[in-house]
Amino acid sequence: MSSLPTPDELAGLVAVTTRLRTSIESVVTGRPELVRTSLAVLLAEGHLLLEDVPGVGKTTLAKAIARSIDAQVGRIQFTPDLLPSDLTGVNIFRAQTHEFEFRPGPVFAHVVIGDEINRASPKTQSALLECMQEAQATVDGRSYPLPRPFLVVATQNPVEMEGTYPLPEAQRDRFMARLTVGYPSVEAELDMLDAQELADPLARLRPVTDAAEIQRCIDVARRLHAAPSVKRYVVDLVTASRSDPGLRLGASPRAAIQLLRAAKSAAAMAGRDHVLPDDVQELAVAVLAHRLLPSTESRLAGRTTQDVVAGIVARTPLPTVEPAVHARRTSG
């Protein structure tokens, strides 16, 4: 059992995430909630899936996150002819030494940007499964650990677009959250035109923190207190998805674990040492919806999994969190 974060540790985390938000929002204008959720995923050691039509800023957001952190960055442009070894790396035979030498692929980085992940074949997509779940890559029977922190930010186009392969359920379940970038408001788009009229704002972006500091923030966020009633609320939401008539596949136990971790990160970014039901509510759609499969009736009625999750959140009673108890507790 580890102790709750100290006020100084929480203040340090808030300072780091505030710098990151300011840096990213200088490029990704008009979407503060998108940036906030992205950083919650980073601190929860999850992975982020950005889905929307081309040209709305998915890759820009991924690059802004990567450039704001002084860390190793790998970028993969997914195409139909991409091979699994193009991601994980290969063993090359050296004639001089008569030995094989491992050449690591782009997944051996702190932040990995996977652009248009659903344009690659399912075989190549599956190469990321072990990396995302176990933070390691196996090549020719030998496993290599990946650096920490390790964040995959993948973008994908809607599956109705030409040349796309839908991600299998097992891989979608590895992503902690799926975010839809959406079109900016008129004001935000005008600001974007002004900002990019003479130069690309990404080119001016400089790191505001490093990998070691992010890892310390991750460790602080993990130690936040989650009351039993809050944990039960998370389980109630996940359990409700498994019996909802609007779904034919509910959320997995992994979804419950990741929802609680994301809620802890959101609470830490707010400067609290405990999780509120509000933290869970705000992240429920982003963390749960992409893991679910709608029923035939939902599809015919035009209901998305986001609509179903929002309905589950609306009708699930909020728990009562005992005041001041969290301050005397410890969190595992």
Tab-separated table of C-alpha atoms in Angstrom, residues 4-5 10 40 44 220-235 237 256-284 318-327 329-332:
chain	number	residue	atom	x	y	z
A	4	LEU	CA	-1.509	9.365	-0.923
A	5	PRO	CA	0.331	12.017	-2.933
A	10	LEU	CA	0.128	17.182	-6.665
A	40	ALA	CA	-5.455	12.097	-18.732
A	44	ALA	CA	-2.975	6.835	-16.859
A	220	VAL	CA	1.685	10.296	-8.455
A	221	ALA	CA	-1.631	9.838	-10.298
A	222	ARG	CA	-1.640	6.098	-9.580
A	223	ARG	CA	-1.582	6.781	-5.828
A	224	LEU	CA	-4.795	8.809	-5.727
A	225	HIS	CA	-7.564	7.513	-3.496
A	226	ALA	CA	-10.681	5.992	-5.025
A	227	ALA	CA	-13.425	5.326	-2.469
A	228	PRO	CA	-15.185	1.934	-2.568
A	229	SER	CA	-18.384	3.701	-3.630
A	230	VAL	CA	-16.581	5.236	-6.642
A	231	LYS	CA	-15.151	1.851	-7.636
A	232	ARG	CA	-18.621	0.351	-7.340
A	233	TYR	CA	-19.942	3.142	-9.587
A	234	VAL	CA	-17.365	2.218	-12.239
A	235	VAL	CA	-18.392	-1.436	-12.027
A	237	LEU	CA	-21.507	1.417	-15.446
A	256	ALA	CA	-13.364	-0.867	-15.797
A	257	ILE	CA	-9.673	-0.798	-14.861
A	258	GLN	CA	-8.863	1.798	-17.477
A	259	LEU	CA	-11.868	3.979	-16.641
A	260	LEU	CA	-10.751	4.177	-13.009
A	261	ARG	CA	-7.149	4.945	-13.992
A	262	ALA	CA	-8.259	7.688	-16.350
A	263	ALA	CA	-10.513	9.151	-13.640
A	264	LYS	CA	-7.560	9.205	-11.229
A	265	SER	CA	-5.497	11.117	-13.777
A	266	ALA	CA	-8.290	13.640	-14.334
A	267	ALA	CA	-8.631	14.149	-10.578
A	268	ALA	CA	-4.874	14.620	-10.192
A	269	MET	CA	-4.855	17.236	-12.977
A	270	ALA	CA	-7.538	19.080	-10.991
A	271	GLY	CA	-5.242	19.084	-7.952
A	272	ARG	CA	-7.239	16.568	-5.906
A	273	ASP	CA	-5.902	13.511	-4.065
A	274	HIS	CA	-9.173	11.593	-4.527
A	275	VAL	CA	-11.534	10.636	-7.340
A	276	LEU	CA	-15.056	12.035	-7.629
A	277	PRO	CA	-17.954	10.401	-9.512
A	278	ASP	CA	-17.837	13.458	-11.782
A	279	ASP	CA	-14.383	12.379	-12.999
A	280	VAL	CA	-15.798	9.004	-13.987
A	281	GLN	CA	-18.861	10.547	-15.645
A	282	GLU	CA	-16.818	12.927	-17.793
A	283	LEU	CA	-14.642	10.135	-19.164
A	284	ALA	CA	-17.184	7.316	-19.465
A	318	LEU	CA	-24.433	8.549	-8.553
A	319	PRO	CA	-22.726	7.279	-5.394
A	320	THR	CA	-22.223	9.309	-2.263
A	321	VAL	CA	-18.556	9.899	-1.474
A	322	GLU	CA	-17.865	10.287	2.238
A	323	PRO	CA	-16.262	13.703	2.957
A	324	ALA	CA	-12.784	13.889	4.497
A	325	VAL	CA	-12.406	10.085	4.637
A	326	HIS	CA	-10.048	10.077	1.668
A	327	ALA	CA	-7.553	12.271	3.502
A	329	ARG	CA	-6.794	6.627	3.633
A	330	THR	CA	-4.039	5.078	1.584
A	331	SER	CA	-4.352	4.005	-1.987
A	332	GLY	CA	-2.874	0.923	-3.671
